[in-house]
Amino acid sequence: MTSTSRFAPSDPQLRDLEVRRQQIQQALQDCRTGTLALFQAVDSTTFCQQIHPEFSPIGWHLGHIAFTEGLWILEHCAGQAPLLPQYRRLFAADGLPKAERCNLPNLADTYTYLDTVTTQVLQYLKVAPLDSQERLWHWLLQHESQHCETISFLLQLQRWTADLEPSSRLKQPQQHSDSSDFEEMVCIPAGAFQQGNDSLDAIDNERPVHSVDLDTYWIDRYPVTNGQYRKFIAAGGYQNPHWWSESGWQWRQANGITQPLYWPNDPAWADHPVCGVSCYEAEAYARFVQKRLPTEAEWEKAASWHPQKQQRQTYPWGEAFPSTESGIGRCNHDHLEGQTTPVAAYPKGQSFYGCYDMLGNVWEWTASWFDGYDGFEFYPYRGYSQVYFDGQHRVLRGGSWVTRPWGLRCAFRNWYDPGTRQILAGFRCVRDAEPRAA
């Protein structure tokens, strides 16, 4: 008998509690390892620089992760006094405006702050009443994962906007095919499905699970590729207001947009998903090909619903947690490849209906405005989701190649202003009629 089993609690409920503690601790440590890896090659200038005016410096996000852990676990749960209270105004989400968050402690001091908080958080985890707090611990994993996403796409934006040749920004692409290979659509039959997620790791805007009845529609089997999008550019899509909404055309003119932000301009990337487009650009392309963007319900049904079992799945392929292990990968996420991959690269990740890349690679714009489902209850505070139910944010689904596994599931909802293109976003289209008859 090993020493571990000799001292394991004899009560099955206690054993289960200890297993859950260990799982949470391991997940927190795995998540933190990935967070710190993002800063390995970051210099002091980049750490404090506001790379884009709509986003905080990447160093602020690291300090904010530490502040949030301390606030919710050490202060709210453990009842401790604030650690390093001088950082409260700097790192609180409702503290300084983004433009004033550049005066940061250096990287070494921020690491010390993070380590000091985390050491005490993990110490408290040993005695935390998980039956009442477990959802909060899962939320912290989601929170850190979301800030890792922001850090990652800001670093991508910095690389892309530097004075570099395209070849120095990207690795050599994998094999490519003619863009016509990816124009297939699949039929999603009419009927009800269960939308949302109410598991412990689901954040507030994914809840509650509810039934949605949809008519028959057709959805692209793959995200729109660079090869397909190139036809829109070549046909003068950015110069023709016919394809654009009124607000989209005003946005395009005001910003002088003529191509996606992360546009490789190389036929070798034809089978990779188009990346760095706003919702306005996605809508214009959809009209150009006589389609439209899916609602988020249409997107989620195609990704998660198993009609034979009459049940939703957490992931398109079932319930197995996303993995980057060789041979069992089902999607491009968590910096696995360091960039996008061809849209047909992960056949093991298909949904029941045969849709590829529903998770990972690029976020996908939908036609839906971000709002709470009926019965929505904010958690852990009103400003996390509810403040964005303002009719000004569109829903994105699916995750990107930098999304951490804890924020990757069919029900997860991201949201941004429709003119945002710095995020790693693409899209797929739908059609109400059978494609050959349209």
GROMACS .gro file of C-alpha atoms in nm:
model
  438
    1MET     CA    1   0.000   0.000   0.000
    2THR     CA    2   0.137   0.342  -0.096
    3SER     CA    3   0.169   0.626   0.149
    4THR     CA    4  -0.094   0.818  -0.050
    5SER     CA    5  -0.359   0.551  -0.007
    6ARG     CA    6  -0.264   0.486   0.359
    7PHE     CA    7  -0.352   0.840   0.458
    8ALA     CA    8  -0.645   0.890   0.218
    9PRO     CA    9  -0.977   0.965   0.394
   10SER     CA   10  -1.186   0.652   0.445
   11ASP     CA   11  -1.524   0.823   0.391
   12PRO     CA   12  -1.614   0.815   0.016
   13GLN     CA   13  -1.751   1.170   0.033
   14LEU     CA   14  -1.426   1.293   0.186
   15ARG     CA   15  -1.226   1.108  -0.077
   16ASP     CA   16  -1.435   1.274  -0.348
   17LEU     CA   17  -1.377   1.613  -0.186
   18GLU     CA   18  -1.000   1.560  -0.181
   19VAL     CA   19  -1.002   1.450  -0.543
   20ARG     CA   20  -1.188   1.768  -0.638
   21ARG     CA   21  -0.937   1.980  -0.445
   22GLN     CA   22  -0.649   1.810  -0.623
   23GLN     CA   23  -0.816   1.855  -0.962
   24ILE     CA   24  -0.873   2.225  -0.901
   25GLN     CA   25  -0.518   2.274  -0.778
   26GLN     CA   26  -0.375   2.093  -1.079
   27ALA     CA   27  -0.590   2.295  -1.319
   28LEU     CA   28  -0.488   2.624  -1.155
   29GLN     CA   29  -0.121   2.528  -1.178
   30ASP     CA   30  -0.151   2.413  -1.539
   31CYS     CA   31  -0.330   2.731  -1.631
   32ARG     CA   32  -0.066   2.944  -1.456
   33THR     CA   33   0.217   2.763  -1.635
   34GLY     CA   34   0.061   2.861  -1.965
   35THR     CA   35   0.006   3.219  -1.850
   36LEU     CA   36   0.368   3.267  -1.750
   37ALA     CA   37   0.488   3.109  -2.075
   38LEU     CA   38   0.330   3.400  -2.262
   39PHE     CA   39   0.578   3.638  -2.094
   40GLN     CA   40   0.900   3.443  -2.155
   41ALA     CA   41   1.009   3.661  -2.446
   42VAL     CA   42   0.840   3.985  -2.335
   43ASP     CA   43   1.065   4.285  -2.274
   44SER     CA   44   0.996   4.568  -2.028
   45THR     CA   45   0.868   4.800  -2.302
   46THR     CA   46   0.612   4.554  -2.433
   47PHE     CA   47   0.509   4.465  -2.076
   48CYS     CA   48   0.392   4.822  -2.008
   49GLN     CA   49   0.295   4.931  -2.360
   50GLN     CA   50  -0.066   4.990  -2.458
   51ILE     CA   51  -0.050   4.799  -2.786
   52HIS     CA   52  -0.400   4.910  -2.888
   53PRO     CA   53  -0.605   5.197  -2.742
   54GLU     CA   54  -0.905   4.973  -2.671
   55PHE     CA   55  -0.705   4.728  -2.459
   56SER     CA   56  -0.490   4.744  -2.146
   57PRO     CA   57  -0.115   4.666  -2.154
   58ILE     CA   58  -0.039   4.295  -2.129
   59GLY     CA   59   0.140   4.355  -1.795
   60TRP     CA   60  -0.182   4.495  -1.652
   61HIS     CA   61  -0.361   4.170  -1.733
   62LEU     CA   62  -0.102   3.972  -1.536
   63GLY     CA   63  -0.142   4.195  -1.233
   64HIS     CA   64  -0.521   4.186  -1.269
   65ILE     CA   65  -0.516   3.805  -1.256
   66ALA     CA   66  -0.335   3.824  -0.921
   67PHE     CA   67  -0.565   4.097  -0.790
   68THR     CA   68  -0.878   3.903  -0.883
   69GLU     CA   69  -0.757   3.584  -0.713
   70GLY     CA   70  -0.679   3.779  -0.397
   71LEU     CA   71  -1.008   3.970  -0.403
   72TRP     CA   72  -1.240   3.673  -0.440
   73ILE     CA   73  -1.052   3.399  -0.255
   74LEU     CA   74  -0.845   3.570   0.013
   75GLU     CA   75  -1.074   3.865   0.087
   76HIS     CA   76  -1.428   3.743   0.012
   77CYS     CA   77  -1.385   3.374   0.102
   78ALA     CA   78  -1.103   3.364   0.358
   79GLY     CA   79  -1.186   3.701   0.515
   80GLN     CA   80  -0.826   3.824   0.496
   81ALA     CA   81  -0.711   4.182   0.463
   82PRO     CA   82  -0.608   4.291   0.110
   83LEU     CA   83  -0.257   4.193   0.005
   84LEU     CA   84  -0.059   4.492  -0.121
   85PRO     CA   85  -0.357   4.733  -0.113
   86GLN     CA   86  -0.155   4.989  -0.312
   87TYR     CA   87  -0.227   4.778  -0.621
   88ARG     CA   88  -0.606   4.786  -0.581
   89ARG     CA   89  -0.680   5.093  -0.793
   90LEU     CA   90  -0.422   4.996  -1.055
   91PHE     CA   91  -0.534   4.637  -1.112
   92ALA     CA   92  -0.908   4.650  -1.037
   93ALA     CA   93  -1.129   4.621  -1.344
   94ASP     CA   94  -1.315   4.939  -1.243
   95GLY     CA   95  -1.002   5.127  -1.134
   96LEU     CA   96  -0.800   5.332  -1.381
   97PRO     CA   97  -0.900   5.396  -1.744
   98LYS     CA   98  -0.714   5.171  -1.990
   99ALA     CA   99  -0.495   5.456  -2.113
  100GLU     CA  100  -0.368   5.515  -1.757
  101ARG     CA  101  -0.264   5.155  -1.688
  102CYS     CA  102   0.087   5.183  -1.835
  103ASN     CA  103   0.263   5.288  -1.513
  104LEU     CA  104   0.310   4.932  -1.390
  105PRO     CA  105   0.546   4.760  -1.148
  106ASN     CA  106   0.820   4.582  -1.342
  107LEU     CA  107   0.788   4.221  -1.452
  108ALA     CA  108   0.986   4.083  -1.154
  109ASP     CA  109   0.772   4.273  -0.901
  110THR     CA  110   0.453   4.163  -1.076
  111TYR     CA  111   0.572   3.802  -1.064
  112THR     CA  112   0.634   3.844  -0.690
  113TYR     CA  113   0.283   3.984  -0.643
  114LEU     CA  114   0.133   3.699  -0.841
  115ASP     CA  115   0.333   3.435  -0.654
  116THR     CA  116   0.250   3.584  -0.312
  117VAL     CA  117  -0.122   3.580  -0.385
  118THR     CA  118  -0.122   3.234  -0.542
  119THR     CA  119   0.074   3.077  -0.256
  120GLN     CA  120  -0.190   3.191  -0.009
  121VAL     CA  121  -0.476   3.098  -0.242
  122LEU     CA  122  -0.349   2.741  -0.276
  123GLN     CA  123  -0.299   2.723   0.099
  124TYR     CA  124  -0.661   2.825   0.153
  125LEU     CA  125  -0.777   2.570  -0.108
  126LYS     CA  126  -0.671   2.295   0.135
  127VAL     CA  127  -0.951   2.394   0.374
  128ALA     CA  128  -1.195   2.573   0.143
  129PRO     CA  129  -1.560   2.457   0.170
  130LEU     CA  130  -1.585   2.340  -0.189
  131ASP     CA  131  -1.951   2.245  -0.167
  132SER     CA  132  -2.035   2.616  -0.150
  133GLN     CA  133  -1.733   2.761  -0.334
  134GLU     CA  134  -1.649   2.521  -0.618
  135ARG     CA  135  -1.821   2.728  -0.885
  136LEU     CA  136  -1.606   3.027  -0.787
  137TRP     CA  137  -1.284   2.830  -0.826
  138HIS     CA  138  -1.393   2.721  -1.174
  139TRP     CA  139  -1.479   3.082  -1.255
  140LEU     CA  140  -1.124   3.187  -1.162
  141LEU     CA  141  -0.991   2.940  -1.419
  142GLN     CA  142  -1.225   3.091  -1.679
  143HIS     CA  143  -1.119   3.443  -1.580
  144GLU     CA  144  -0.747   3.373  -1.614
  145SER     CA  145  -0.803   3.190  -1.942
  146GLN     CA  146  -0.992   3.486  -2.087
  147HIS     CA  147  -0.715   3.728  -1.993
  148CYS     CA  148  -0.461   3.490  -2.148
  149GLU     CA  149  -0.661   3.516  -2.469
  150THR     CA  150  -0.638   3.896  -2.459
  151ILE     CA  151  -0.263   3.886  -2.385
  152SER     CA  152  -0.214   3.645  -2.676
  153PHE     CA  153  -0.399   3.840  -2.941
  154LEU     CA  154  -0.233   4.165  -2.831
  155LEU     CA  155   0.107   4.002  -2.881
  156GLN     CA  156  -0.015   3.876  -3.218
  157LEU     CA  157  -0.130   4.228  -3.306
  158GLN     CA  158   0.209   4.370  -3.205
  159ARG     CA  159   0.392   4.118  -3.425
  160TRP     CA  160   0.159   4.179  -3.716
  161THR     CA  161   0.178   4.557  -3.710
  162ALA     CA  162   0.558   4.563  -3.670
  163ASP     CA  163   0.766   4.657  -3.973
  164LEU     CA  164   0.808   4.296  -4.086
  165GLU     CA  165   0.766   4.101  -4.405
  166PRO     CA  166   0.467   3.861  -4.392
  167SER     CA  167   0.701   3.562  -4.413
  168SER     CA  168   0.863   3.660  -4.082
  169ARG     CA  169   0.528   3.676  -3.903
  170LEU     CA  170   0.416   3.325  -3.988
  171LYS     CA  171   0.550   2.975  -4.001
  172GLN     CA  172   0.536   2.789  -4.330
  173PRO     CA  173   0.175   2.678  -4.377
  174GLN     CA  174   0.064   2.319  -4.393
  175GLN     CA  175  -0.059   2.164  -4.719
  176HIS     CA  176  -0.329   2.359  -4.898
  177SER     CA  177  -0.613   2.282  -5.137
  178ASP     CA  178  -0.829   2.470  -5.384
  179SER     CA  179  -1.082   2.692  -5.205
  180SER     CA  180  -1.371   2.512  -5.377
  181ASP     CA  181  -1.296   2.213  -5.153
  182PHE     CA  182  -1.446   2.401  -4.858
  183GLU     CA  183  -1.772   2.536  -4.999
  184GLU     CA  184  -1.985   2.240  -4.887
  185MET     CA  185  -2.283   2.306  -4.660
  186VAL     CA  186  -2.462   2.062  -4.430
  187CYS     CA  187  -2.830   2.047  -4.346
  188ILE     CA  188  -2.949   2.095  -3.988
  189PRO     CA  189  -3.307   1.962  -3.975
  190ALA     CA  190  -3.585   2.154  -3.806
  191GLY     CA  191  -3.654   2.082  -3.442
  192ALA     CA  192  -3.580   2.177  -3.087
  193PHE     CA  193  -3.244   2.148  -2.911
  194GLN     CA  194  -3.106   2.236  -2.570
  195GLN     CA  195  -2.900   2.556  -2.571
  196GLY     CA  196  -2.662   2.665  -2.295
  197ASN     CA  197  -2.468   2.496  -2.017
  198ASP     CA  198  -2.534   2.478  -1.644
  199SER     CA  199  -2.228   2.280  -1.531
  200LEU     CA  200  -2.000   2.411  -1.257
  201ASP     CA  201  -1.755   2.553  -1.507
  202ALA     CA  202  -2.020   2.736  -1.712
  203ILE     CA  203  -2.008   3.113  -1.667
  204ASP     CA  204  -2.320   3.314  -1.594
  205ASN     CA  205  -2.414   3.409  -1.951
  206GLU     CA  206  -2.421   3.041  -2.061
  207ARG     CA  207  -2.701   2.969  -1.812
  208PRO     CA  208  -2.969   2.845  -1.787
  209VAL     CA  209  -3.005   2.554  -2.029
  210HIS     CA  210  -3.322   2.610  -2.231
  211SER     CA  211  -3.503   2.470  -2.533
  212VAL     CA  212  -3.485   2.647  -2.869
  213ASP     CA  213  -3.689   2.542  -3.172
  214LEU     CA  214  -3.530   2.615  -3.511
  215ASP     CA  215  -3.643   2.575  -3.871
  216THR     CA  216  -3.430   2.376  -4.115
  217TYR     CA  217  -3.116   2.559  -4.228
  218TRP     CA  218  -2.786   2.489  -4.404
  219ILE     CA  219  -2.453   2.580  -4.250
  220ASP     CA  220  -2.101   2.584  -4.391
  221ARG     CA  221  -1.915   2.266  -4.305
  222TYR     CA  222  -1.597   2.474  -4.260
  223PRO     CA  223  -1.518   2.832  -4.158
  224VAL     CA  224  -1.474   3.068  -4.453
  225THR     CA  225  -1.119   3.029  -4.583
  226ASN     CA  226  -0.868   3.283  -4.711
  227GLY     CA  227  -0.912   3.133  -5.056
  228GLN     CA  228  -1.286   3.196  -5.050
  229TYR     CA  229  -1.249   3.543  -4.900
  230ARG     CA  230  -0.992   3.638  -5.163
  231LYS     CA  231  -1.272   3.623  -5.424
  232PHE     CA  232  -1.463   3.889  -5.228
  233ILE     CA  233  -1.156   4.115  -5.222
  234ALA     CA  234  -1.081   4.055  -5.592
  235ALA     CA  235  -1.441   4.136  -5.689
  236GLY     CA  236  -1.411   4.478  -5.525
  237GLY     CA  237  -1.609   4.378  -5.217
  238TYR     CA  238  -1.449   4.649  -5.007
  239GLN     CA  239  -1.539   4.914  -5.263
  240ASN     CA  240  -1.903   4.817  -5.323
  241PRO     CA  241  -2.155   4.943  -5.064
  242HIS     CA  242  -2.415   4.700  -5.201
  243TRP     CA  243  -2.277   4.419  -4.983
  244TRP     CA  244  -2.253   4.621  -4.662
  245SER     CA  245  -2.501   4.726  -4.397
  246GLU     CA  246  -2.535   5.101  -4.353
  247SER     CA  247  -2.339   5.096  -4.026
  248GLY     CA  248  -2.085   4.856  -4.176
  249TRP     CA  249  -2.020   5.078  -4.477
  250GLN     CA  250  -1.978   5.383  -4.252
  251TRP     CA  251  -1.729   5.184  -4.042
  252ARG     CA  252  -1.536   5.068  -4.351
  253GLN     CA  253  -1.509   5.419  -4.492
  254ALA     CA  254  -1.418   5.579  -4.160
  255ASN     CA  255  -1.136   5.330  -4.102
  256GLY     CA  256  -1.012   5.286  -4.459
  257ILE     CA  257  -1.040   4.907  -4.438
  258THR     CA  258  -0.949   4.717  -4.757
  259GLN     CA  259  -0.866   4.366  -4.629
  260PRO     CA  260  -0.869   4.157  -4.307
  261LEU     CA  261  -0.627   4.266  -4.037
  262TYR     CA  262  -0.431   3.938  -4.033
  263TRP     CA  263  -0.428   3.891  -4.410
  264PRO     CA  264  -0.140   3.670  -4.532
  265ASN     CA  265  -0.184   3.771  -4.899
  266ASP     CA  266  -0.030   3.440  -5.004
  267PRO     CA  267  -0.214   3.161  -5.192
  268ALA     CA  268  -0.031   2.907  -4.974
  269TRP     CA  269  -0.271   3.006  -4.695
  270ALA     CA  270  -0.584   2.947  -4.902
  271ASP     CA  271  -0.720   2.664  -4.686
  272HIS     CA  272  -0.669   2.843  -4.354
  273PRO     CA  273  -0.966   3.032  -4.207
  274VAL     CA  274  -0.980   3.404  -4.274
  275CYS     CA  275  -0.874   3.577  -3.951
  276GLY     CA  276  -0.893   3.931  -3.818
  277VAL     CA  277  -1.228   4.038  -3.966
  278SER     CA  278  -1.495   4.248  -3.801
  279CYS     CA  279  -1.857   4.142  -3.789
  280TYR     CA  280  -1.926   4.404  -4.056
  281GLU     CA  281  -1.678   4.237  -4.293
  282ALA     CA  282  -1.826   3.895  -4.218
  283GLU     CA  283  -2.177   4.022  -4.295
  284ALA     CA  284  -2.063   4.182  -4.622
  285TYR     CA  285  -1.898   3.859  -4.741
  286ALA     CA  286  -2.208   3.657  -4.647
  287ARG     CA  287  -2.427   3.883  -4.862
  288PHE     CA  288  -2.173   3.858  -5.144
  289VAL     CA  289  -2.220   3.479  -5.155
  290GLN     CA  290  -2.599   3.503  -5.100
  291LYS     CA  291  -2.584   3.369  -4.748
  292ARG     CA  292  -2.601   3.522  -4.399
  293LEU     CA  293  -2.433   3.487  -4.060
  294PRO     CA  294  -2.582   3.223  -3.828
  295THR     CA  295  -2.765   3.316  -3.513
  296GLU     CA  296  -2.582   3.189  -3.208
  297ALA     CA  297  -2.857   2.929  -3.160
  298GLU     CA  298  -2.802   2.799  -3.515
  299TRP     CA  299  -2.428   2.789  -3.455
  300GLU     CA  300  -2.463   2.604  -3.123
  301LYS     CA  301  -2.708   2.345  -3.252
  302ALA     CA  302  -2.470   2.258  -3.538
  303ALA     CA  303  -2.184   2.232  -3.290
  304SER     CA  304  -2.334   2.057  -2.989
  305TRP     CA  305  -2.660   1.877  -3.060
  306HIS     CA  306  -2.676   1.498  -3.094
  307PRO     CA  307  -3.022   1.429  -3.241
  308GLN     CA  308  -3.002   1.051  -3.204
  309LYS     CA  309  -2.938   1.083  -2.831
  310GLN     CA  310  -3.158   1.394  -2.805
  311GLN     CA  311  -2.897   1.563  -2.590
  312ARG     CA  312  -2.640   1.840  -2.610
  313GLN     CA  313  -2.267   1.771  -2.590
  314THR     CA  314  -2.011   1.990  -2.415
  315TYR     CA  315  -1.782   1.963  -2.717
  316PRO     CA  316  -1.863   1.880  -3.080
  317TRP     CA  317  -1.700   1.536  -3.038
  318GLY     CA  318  -1.863   1.451  -2.702
  319GLU     CA  319  -1.744   1.498  -2.345
  320ALA     CA  320  -1.367   1.438  -2.365
  321PHE     CA  321  -1.176   1.744  -2.241
  322PRO     CA  322  -0.978   1.922  -2.518
  323SER     CA  323  -0.625   1.786  -2.542
  324THR     CA  324  -0.304   1.890  -2.714
  325GLU     CA  325  -0.148   1.545  -2.678
  326SER     CA  326  -0.008   1.402  -2.998
  327GLY     CA  327  -0.248   1.176  -3.185
  328ILE     CA  328  -0.569   1.270  -3.004
  329GLY     CA  329  -0.601   1.639  -3.089
  330ARG     CA  330  -0.949   1.744  -3.193
  331CYS     CA  331  -0.899   2.117  -3.240
  332ASN     CA  332  -0.632   2.384  -3.276
  333HIS     CA  333  -0.620   2.561  -2.937
  334ASP     CA  334  -0.390   2.663  -2.651
  335HIS     CA  335  -0.104   2.770  -2.885
  336LEU     CA  336  -0.076   2.412  -3.014
  337GLU     CA  337   0.044   2.524  -3.358
  338GLY     CA  338   0.121   2.890  -3.289
  339GLN     CA  339  -0.110   3.004  -3.571
  340THR     CA  340  -0.417   2.895  -3.764
  341THR     CA  341  -0.432   2.553  -3.927
  342PRO     CA  342  -0.617   2.434  -4.243
  343VAL     CA  343  -0.990   2.411  -4.177
  344ALA     CA  344  -0.999   2.034  -4.243
  345ALA     CA  345  -0.697   1.953  -4.025
  346TYR     CA  346  -0.895   1.804  -3.734
  347PRO     CA  347  -1.144   1.540  -3.857
  348LYS     CA  348  -1.167   1.396  -3.503
  349GLY     CA  349  -1.321   1.723  -3.390
  350GLN     CA  350  -1.628   1.712  -3.615
  351SER     CA  351  -1.973   1.767  -3.470
  352PHE     CA  352  -2.250   1.510  -3.514
  353TYR     CA  353  -2.362   1.695  -3.828
  354GLY     CA  354  -2.011   1.689  -3.975
  355CYS     CA  355  -1.906   2.050  -3.913
  356TYR     CA  356  -1.531   2.108  -3.877
  357ASP     CA  357  -1.346   2.357  -3.659
  358MET     CA  358  -1.642   2.449  -3.441
  359LEU     CA  359  -1.393   2.488  -3.157
  360GLY     CA  360  -1.048   2.644  -3.189
  361ASN     CA  361  -0.866   2.799  -3.487
  362VAL     CA  362  -1.070   3.123  -3.507
  363TRP     CA  363  -1.364   3.272  -3.319
  364GLU     CA  364  -1.676   3.294  -3.533
  365TRP     CA  365  -1.905   3.595  -3.554
  366THR     CA  366  -2.279   3.539  -3.527
  367ALA     CA  367  -2.579   3.756  -3.610
  368SER     CA  368  -2.691   3.766  -3.245
  369TRP     CA  369  -2.658   4.057  -3.006
  370PHE     CA  370  -2.520   3.965  -2.665
  371ASP     CA  371  -2.794   3.938  -2.403
  372GLY     CA  372  -2.892   3.719  -2.111
  373TYR     CA  373  -3.103   3.409  -2.157
  374ASP     CA  374  -3.442   3.403  -1.985
  375GLY     CA  375  -3.374   3.334  -1.618
  376PHE     CA  376  -3.022   3.483  -1.630
  377GLU     CA  377  -2.858   3.545  -1.290
  378PHE     CA  378  -2.527   3.728  -1.275
  379TYR     CA  379  -2.223   3.561  -1.119
  380PRO     CA  380  -2.006   3.646  -0.938
  381TYR     CA  381  -2.082   4.016  -0.996
  382ARG     CA  382  -2.311   4.218  -1.219
  383GLY     CA  383  -2.032   4.372  -1.425
  384TYR     CA  384  -1.893   4.041  -1.547
  385SER     CA  385  -2.154   3.989  -1.822
  386GLN     CA  386  -2.466   4.189  -1.754
  387VAL     CA  387  -2.313   4.532  -1.815
  388TYR     CA  388  -2.255   4.424  -2.177
  389PHE     CA  389  -2.624   4.346  -2.241
  390ASP     CA  390  -2.643   4.684  -2.410
  391GLY     CA  391  -2.733   4.609  -2.770
  392GLN     CA  392  -2.384   4.706  -2.884
  393HIS     CA  393  -2.197   4.374  -2.865
  394ARG     CA  394  -2.223   4.079  -3.102
  395VAL     CA  395  -2.177   3.720  -2.991
  396LEU     CA  396  -1.881   3.515  -3.112
  397ARG     CA  397  -1.857   3.140  -3.072
  398GLY     CA  398  -1.598   2.864  -3.086
  399GLY     CA  399  -1.263   2.987  -2.953
  400SER     CA  400  -0.934   3.044  -3.137
  401TRP     CA  401  -0.590   2.888  -3.169
  402VAL     CA  402  -0.485   3.064  -2.845
  403THR     CA  403  -0.795   2.979  -2.637
  404ARG     CA  404  -0.717   2.784  -2.320
  405PRO     CA  405  -0.912   2.456  -2.278
  406TRP     CA  406  -1.105   2.586  -1.975
  407GLY     CA  407  -1.277   2.843  -2.197
  408LEU     CA  408  -1.344   2.607  -2.485
  409ARG     CA  409  -1.690   2.450  -2.518
  410CYS     CA  410  -1.989   2.475  -2.748
  411ALA     CA  411  -2.196   2.689  -2.509
  412PHE     CA  412  -1.922   2.945  -2.436
  413ARG     CA  413  -2.016   3.298  -2.546
  414ASN     CA  414  -1.768   3.570  -2.634
  415TRP     CA  415  -1.878   3.923  -2.713
  416TYR     CA  416  -1.732   4.229  -2.886
  417ASP     CA  417  -1.834   4.546  -3.065
  418PRO     CA  418  -1.906   4.452  -3.432
  419GLY     CA  419  -1.623   4.676  -3.552
  420THR     CA  420  -1.355   4.490  -3.352
  421ARG     CA  421  -1.102   4.305  -3.566
  422GLN     CA  422  -0.795   4.270  -3.338
  423ILE     CA  423  -0.934   3.948  -3.192
  424LEU     CA  424  -0.858   3.622  -3.374
  425ALA     CA  425  -1.198   3.603  -3.542
  426GLY     CA  426  -1.341   3.459  -3.861
  427PHE     CA  427  -1.687   3.320  -3.941
  428ARG     CA  428  -1.897   3.067  -4.129
  429CYS     CA  429  -2.225   3.126  -4.311
  430VAL     CA  430  -2.575   2.978  -4.324
  431ARG     CA  431  -2.855   2.965  -4.578
  432ASP     CA  432  -3.224   2.900  -4.526
  433ALA     CA  433  -3.274   2.714  -4.855
  434GLU     CA  434  -3.095   2.405  -4.985
  435PRO     CA  435  -2.775   2.538  -5.149
  436ARG     CA  436  -2.835   2.403  -5.504
  437ALA     CA  437  -3.184   2.556  -5.512
  438ALA     CA  438  -3.074   2.901  -5.399
   0.00000   0.00000   0.00000
